[in-house]
Short mmCIF file of C-alpha atoms and ligand atoms in Angstrom, two decimals:
data_model
loop_
_atom_site.label_atom_id
_atom_site.label_comp_id
_atom_site.label_asym_id
_atom_site.label_seq_id
_atom_site.Cartn_x
_atom_site.Cartn_y
_atom_site.Cartn_z
CA TYR A 1 -9.59 -63.12 -28.76
CA ASN A 2 -10.96 -61.82 -25.45
CA ARG A 3 -7.55 -60.53 -24.45
CA GLN A 4 -7.15 -58.80 -27.81
CA GLU A 5 -10.56 -57.20 -27.38
CA LYS A 6 -9.56 -55.93 -23.95
CA MET A 7 -6.30 -54.51 -25.34
CA ILE A 8 -8.16 -52.67 -28.09
CA LEU A 9 -10.63 -51.34 -25.54
CA GLY A 10 -7.72 -50.22 -23.31
CA GLU A 11 -5.99 -48.47 -26.21
CA ALA A 12 -9.23 -46.78 -27.19
CA GLY A 13 -9.63 -45.59 -23.61
CA VAL A 14 -6.12 -44.16 -23.54
CA LEU A 15 -6.74 -42.52 -26.91
CA ALA A 16 -9.99 -40.97 -25.69
CA ILE A 17 -8.34 -39.61 -22.54
CA THR A 18 -5.40 -38.21 -24.56
CA LEU A 19 -7.89 -36.57 -26.91
CA LEU A 20 -9.83 -35.04 -24.02
CA ILE A 21 -6.63 -33.68 -22.45
CA GLY A 22 -5.63 -32.32 -25.86
CA ILE A 23 -8.97 -30.56 -26.31
CA TRP A 24 -8.77 -29.18 -22.78
CA LEU A 25 -5.23 -27.85 -23.38
CA ILE A 26 -6.18 -26.26 -26.71
CA ASN A 27 -9.19 -24.64 -25.08
CA LYS A 28 -7.06 -23.34 -22.22
CA GLY A 29 -4.51 -21.97 -24.68
CA TYR A 30 -7.29 -20.33 -26.62
CA GLN A 31 -8.71 -18.74 -23.45
CA LYS A 32 -5.24 -17.45 -22.58
CA GLN A 33 -4.82 -16.01 -26.07
CA ASN A 34 -8.23 -14.43 -25.81
CA GLU A 35 -7.38 -12.89 -22.45
CA ALA A 36 -4.08 -11.54 -23.84
CA ALA A 37 -5.91 -10.11 -26.88
CA ASN A 38 -8.47 -8.46 -24.59
CA GLN A 39 -5.76 -6.97 -22.44
CA SER A 40 -3.88 -5.61 -25.47
CA ARG A 41 -7.14 -4.12 -26.76
CA ASN A 42 -7.78 -2.53 -23.36
CA PHE A 43 -4.23 -1.21 -23.40
CA LEU A 44 -4.64 0.38 -26.83
CA LEU A 45 -7.92 1.98 -25.76
CA SER A 46 -6.48 3.37 -22.56
CA ILE A 47 -3.22 4.53 -24.10
CA THR A 48 -5.10 6.40 -26.84
CA HIS A 49 -7.20 8.10 -24.22
CA GLU A 50 -4.22 8.78 -21.97
CA LEU A 51 -2.31 10.45 -24.80
CA LYS A 52 -5.22 12.33 -26.28
CA SER A 53 -6.69 13.92 -23.19
CA PRO A 54 -3.63 15.83 -21.89
CA LEU A 55 -2.70 16.86 -25.42
CA ALA A 56 -6.20 18.24 -25.94
CA SER A 57 -6.02 20.24 -22.67
CA ILE A 58 -2.59 21.65 -23.47
CA LYS A 59 -3.72 22.62 -26.96
CA LEU A 60 -6.78 24.38 -25.56
CA ILE A 61 -4.68 26.30 -23.04
CA LEU A 62 -2.22 27.43 -25.75
CA GLN A 63 -5.11 28.47 -28.00
CA THR A 64 -6.54 30.53 -25.13
CA PHE A 65 -3.15 32.17 -24.57
CA SER A 66 -2.83 33.15 -28.21
CA LYS A 67 -6.42 34.39 -28.67
CA ARG A 68 -7.23 36.18 -25.42
CA LYS A 69 -5.66 38.84 -23.24
CA LEU A 70 -5.48 37.25 -19.81
CA GLU A 71 -4.96 38.54 -16.28
CA SER A 72 -1.71 37.45 -14.68
CA ASN A 73 -3.49 35.18 -12.16
CA GLN A 74 -5.30 33.46 -15.04
CA ILE A 75 -2.01 32.98 -16.86
CA GLN A 76 -0.59 31.47 -13.69
CA GLN A 77 -3.52 29.06 -13.30
CA PHE A 78 -3.52 27.99 -16.98
CA SER A 79 0.26 27.49 -16.92
CA GLU A 80 0.02 25.29 -13.84
CA ASN A 81 -2.66 23.19 -15.51
CA ALA A 82 -0.60 22.84 -18.68
CA LEU A 83 2.44 21.89 -16.61
CA SER A 84 0.60 19.20 -14.68
CA GLU A 85 -0.82 17.76 -17.93
CA THR A 86 2.69 17.80 -19.41
CA GLU A 87 4.01 15.97 -16.36
CA ARG A 88 1.30 13.35 -16.75
CA LEU A 89 2.29 12.85 -20.39
CA GLU A 90 5.92 12.67 -19.40
CA GLY A 91 5.19 10.00 -16.76
CA LEU A 92 3.25 7.98 -19.29
CA VAL A 93 5.94 8.20 -21.96
CA ASN A 94 8.62 7.28 -19.36
CA ASN A 95 6.67 4.19 -18.35
CA LEU A 96 6.12 3.19 -21.99
CA LEU A 97 9.82 3.54 -22.78
CA LEU A 98 10.84 1.73 -19.62
CA ALA A 99 8.45 -1.17 -20.34
CA ALA A 100 9.93 -1.47 -23.84
CA ARG A 101 13.47 -1.32 -22.46
CA MET A 102 12.66 -3.96 -19.83
CA GLU A 103 12.07 -6.44 -22.62
CA THR A 104 15.17 -5.59 -24.61
CA ALA A 105 18.08 -3.79 -23.09
CA TYR A 106 17.73 -2.95 -19.43
CA ASP A 107 20.56 -4.12 -17.19
CA ILE A 108 20.49 -3.18 -13.54
CA LYS A 109 23.50 -1.63 -11.89
CA ILE A 110 23.70 -2.63 -8.22
CA GLU A 111 25.07 0.12 -6.02
CA GLU A 112 24.82 1.31 -2.41
CA LEU A 113 21.54 3.15 -2.32
CA ASP A 114 20.60 5.66 0.38
CA LEU A 115 16.94 4.83 0.82
CA PHE A 116 15.67 7.69 2.96
CA PRO A 117 16.75 10.65 0.77
CA LEU A 118 15.44 8.86 -2.33
CA LEU A 119 12.00 8.29 -0.77
CA ASP A 120 11.94 11.72 0.86
CA GLY A 121 12.60 13.35 -2.54
CA ILE A 122 9.71 11.42 -4.10
CA ARG A 123 7.47 12.39 -1.15
CA GLU A 124 8.39 16.07 -1.57
CA SER A 125 7.61 16.13 -5.27
CA ILE A 126 4.28 14.37 -4.74
CA ILE A 127 3.21 16.59 -1.86
CA THR A 128 3.96 19.80 -3.78
CA LYS A 129 1.50 18.60 -6.44
CA ASN A 130 -1.11 17.19 -4.05
CA SER A 131 -1.17 18.53 -0.51
CA SER A 132 -4.01 16.27 0.66
CA VAL A 133 -1.72 13.24 0.56
CA ASP A 134 -0.10 12.07 3.79
CA ILE A 135 3.13 10.07 3.31
CA ASN A 136 5.02 8.71 6.33
CA ILE A 137 8.48 7.24 5.92
CA ILE A 138 9.27 4.91 8.81
CA MET A 139 12.96 4.08 8.70
CA ASP A 140 16.39 5.09 9.93
CA GLU A 141 17.68 8.04 7.91
CA ASN A 142 20.89 6.12 7.21
CA THR A 143 19.26 3.04 5.72
CA VAL A 144 21.35 1.73 2.82
CA ILE A 145 20.39 -1.12 0.47
CA SER A 146 22.16 -2.67 -2.53
CA ALA A 147 20.03 -1.98 -5.59
CA ASP A 148 19.74 -0.22 -8.95
CA LYS A 149 18.97 3.45 -8.31
CA PHE A 150 17.12 4.20 -11.53
CA GLY A 151 15.05 1.03 -11.31
CA MET A 152 14.16 1.44 -7.64
CA THR A 153 13.16 5.07 -8.21
CA SER A 154 10.73 3.88 -10.84
CA VAL A 155 9.45 1.11 -8.51
CA PHE A 156 8.75 3.58 -5.68
CA ILE A 157 7.15 6.22 -7.91
CA ASN A 158 4.82 3.63 -9.45
CA LEU A 159 3.85 2.09 -6.09
CA ILE A 160 3.31 5.42 -4.33
CA GLU A 161 1.36 6.91 -7.23
CA ASN A 162 -0.86 3.80 -7.28
CA ALA A 163 -1.37 4.06 -3.52
CA ILE A 164 -2.71 7.58 -4.11
CA LYS A 165 -4.63 6.82 -7.30
CA TYR A 166 -6.50 3.85 -5.83
CA SER A 167 -7.52 5.64 -2.63
CA GLU A 168 -10.59 7.71 -2.04
CA ASP A 169 -10.04 11.17 -0.53
CA GLY A 170 -7.27 11.76 1.98
CA PRO A 171 -4.80 9.00 1.14
CA VAL A 172 -2.57 7.98 4.04
CA ILE A 173 0.54 6.09 2.96
CA SER A 174 3.19 4.47 5.14
CA ILE A 175 6.53 3.43 3.75
CA GLU A 176 8.42 1.14 6.07
CA TYR A 177 11.82 -0.57 5.96
CA LYS A 178 12.62 -3.88 7.64
CA LYS A 179 15.17 -6.59 7.05
CA ASP A 180 15.53 -10.28 7.76
CA ASN A 181 18.52 -12.59 7.26
CA TYR A 182 18.13 -12.64 3.49
CA TYR A 183 16.21 -9.59 2.34
CA ASP A 184 15.83 -5.84 2.62
CA ILE A 185 12.06 -5.41 2.79
CA ILE A 186 10.32 -2.18 1.86
CA SER A 187 6.56 -2.02 2.25
CA ILE A 188 4.18 0.61 0.99
CA ALA A 189 0.81 0.55 2.75
CA ASP A 190 -2.27 2.53 1.73
CA ASN A 191 -5.80 2.99 3.03
CA GLY A 192 -7.33 2.72 -0.44
CA ILE A 193 -9.87 0.54 -2.20
CA GLY A 194 -7.90 -2.72 -1.75
CA ILE A 195 -7.38 -5.63 -4.15
CA SER A 196 -9.37 -8.89 -4.09
CA GLN A 197 -7.57 -12.17 -3.50
CA LYS A 198 -8.08 -13.24 -7.11
CA GLU A 199 -6.84 -9.96 -8.61
CA LYS A 200 -3.73 -9.97 -6.41
CA LYS A 201 -2.36 -12.71 -8.66
CA GLN A 202 -3.15 -10.77 -11.83
CA VAL A 203 -2.31 -7.12 -11.21
CA LEU A 204 1.41 -7.67 -11.89
CA ASN A 205 0.67 -8.85 -15.45
CA LYS A 206 1.38 -6.55 -18.38
CA PHE A 207 -1.61 -4.31 -19.31
CA TYR A 208 -3.76 -5.78 -16.52
CA ARG A 209 -6.22 -3.32 -14.96
CA ILE A 210 -9.06 -4.18 -12.59
CA GLY A 211 -12.55 -3.57 -14.01
CA ASN A 212 -13.19 -2.47 -17.59
CA GLU A 213 -12.84 0.69 -19.68
CA ASP A 214 -16.45 1.77 -18.99
CA THR A 215 -16.52 1.30 -15.23
CA ARG A 216 -13.02 2.46 -14.33
CA LYS A 217 -12.69 5.89 -12.79
CA THR A 218 -8.91 6.10 -12.78
CA LYS A 219 -6.49 6.67 -15.61
CA GLY A 220 -3.73 4.26 -16.42
CA THR A 221 -2.27 1.73 -18.81
CA GLY A 222 -1.69 -1.39 -16.69
CA LEU A 223 2.07 -1.03 -17.18
CA GLY A 224 3.11 0.32 -13.76
CA LEU A 225 3.06 -2.92 -11.75
CA TYR A 226 4.46 -4.88 -14.70
CA ILE A 227 7.48 -2.56 -14.67
CA VAL A 228 7.75 -2.91 -10.88
CA LYS A 229 7.72 -6.71 -11.20
CA GLU A 230 10.31 -6.75 -14.00
CA ILE A 231 12.69 -4.52 -12.03
CA ILE A 232 12.30 -6.57 -8.84
CA ASP A 233 12.78 -9.80 -10.86
CA LYS A 234 16.04 -8.39 -12.21
CA HIS A 235 17.18 -7.96 -8.59
CA ASN A 236 16.19 -11.63 -7.94
CA GLY A 237 13.69 -10.27 -5.46
CA ARG A 238 9.97 -10.77 -5.03
CA ILE A 239 6.78 -8.82 -4.43
CA GLN A 240 4.06 -9.61 -1.94
CA ILE A 241 0.59 -8.03 -1.91
CA GLU A 242 -1.51 -8.18 1.27
CA ASN A 243 -4.61 -6.53 2.68
CA ASN A 244 -4.08 -3.56 4.95
CA LYS A 245 -6.28 -3.04 8.02
CA PRO A 246 -8.97 -1.75 8.27
CA LYS A 247 -8.75 -1.29 4.50
CA GLY A 248 -6.29 -0.83 1.64
CA SER A 249 -3.29 -2.76 0.38
CA ILE A 250 0.31 -3.35 1.37
CA PHE A 251 2.87 -3.89 -1.38
CA SER A 252 6.11 -5.33 0.02
CA ILE A 253 9.23 -5.70 -2.05
CA PHE A 254 11.98 -8.09 -1.01
CA ILE A 255 15.48 -7.32 -2.30
CA PRO A 256 18.16 -9.92 -1.57
CA ILE A 257 20.84 -8.51 0.72
P1 ADP B 301 -2.50 1.31 -13.94
O1 ADP B 301 -2.45 2.03 -12.62
O2 ADP B 301 -1.92 2.08 -15.07
O3 ADP B 301 -3.86 0.77 -14.24
P2 ADP B 301 -0.77 -0.72 -12.75
O4 ADP B 301 -0.03 -1.82 -13.45
O5 ADP B 301 0.05 0.23 -11.98
O6 ADP B 301 -1.59 0.01 -13.89
O7 ADP B 301 -1.84 -1.39 -11.81
C1 ADP B 301 -2.67 -2.43 -12.30
C2 ADP B 301 -4.02 -2.45 -11.58
O8 ADP B 301 -3.85 -2.85 -10.22
C3 ADP B 301 -4.67 -1.08 -11.50
O9 ADP B 301 -5.45 -0.82 -12.65
C4 ADP B 301 -5.52 -1.19 -10.25
O10 ADP B 301 -6.76 -1.76 -10.57
C5 ADP B 301 -4.75 -2.17 -9.37
N1 ADP B 301 -3.96 -1.49 -8.31
C6 ADP B 301 -2.65 -1.15 -8.38
N2 ADP B 301 -2.22 -0.60 -7.22
C7 ADP B 301 -3.29 -0.59 -6.39
C8 ADP B 301 -3.49 -0.15 -5.02
N3 ADP B 301 -2.51 0.40 -4.30
N4 ADP B 301 -4.75 -0.31 -4.48
C9 ADP B 301 -5.74 -0.89 -5.22
N5 ADP B 301 -5.61 -1.30 -6.49
C10 ADP B 301 -4.41 -1.17 -7.08
#
């Protein structure tokens, strides 16, 4: 009888522990779901804002054109503003389409990729828009890697634009190439606001943005780094985020040779 009692007690104990683990797992799942729901909500809020604000500016500029006689320098200024808003919209739509394609039908095409001209072209187009940015490319002009051109272009644009966006005035960005026995390594270092240890693990997630809609100063959707991660994953590569010194972040991408 004593042995039977012990067995029942043992079974009850196992049952209780299983139940506790079950409750813990359900709660964890629920928290995850909640986090995902919050991030999707944040995404919808930011995307609505991101789409509405350039459209509103462009509309206003066109209304001004049609209602008022303007001096040629004013026309020039308004046109430049409309163009830069249009480019912002275009960048956003490109990222949205790319993120959607990543999940359905994007296959990379590995080819010999001349790294320096690709990065130099991106630097040129950024500097024409924003002359206060300093971008240094530290690599041999003949550096060639094996990678998907379209995908890598998107990776570099997203990383460099982030390096600028998350810096206070006078961003200084260094893009450096190295290699080891297994990987081509390209790192993009900035002197910006940096990323905490905890957030380093999260920023690559879809829709993830640091802070909340009320406190954030910058515009965005939380899709950029997700796209970067998906493209690097498709190359079987990896991404590493470290602190820069004295401040800022270094994003390094490792592409298998
Ligand atoms: P978005 O820029 O649209 O918010 P991203 O996916 O590109 O989305 O980046 C996710 C978040 O990671 C950003 O909201 C920002 O908080 C943080 N982040 C990205 N790049 C940097 C960087 N170079 N320095 C500091 N924070 C960064």
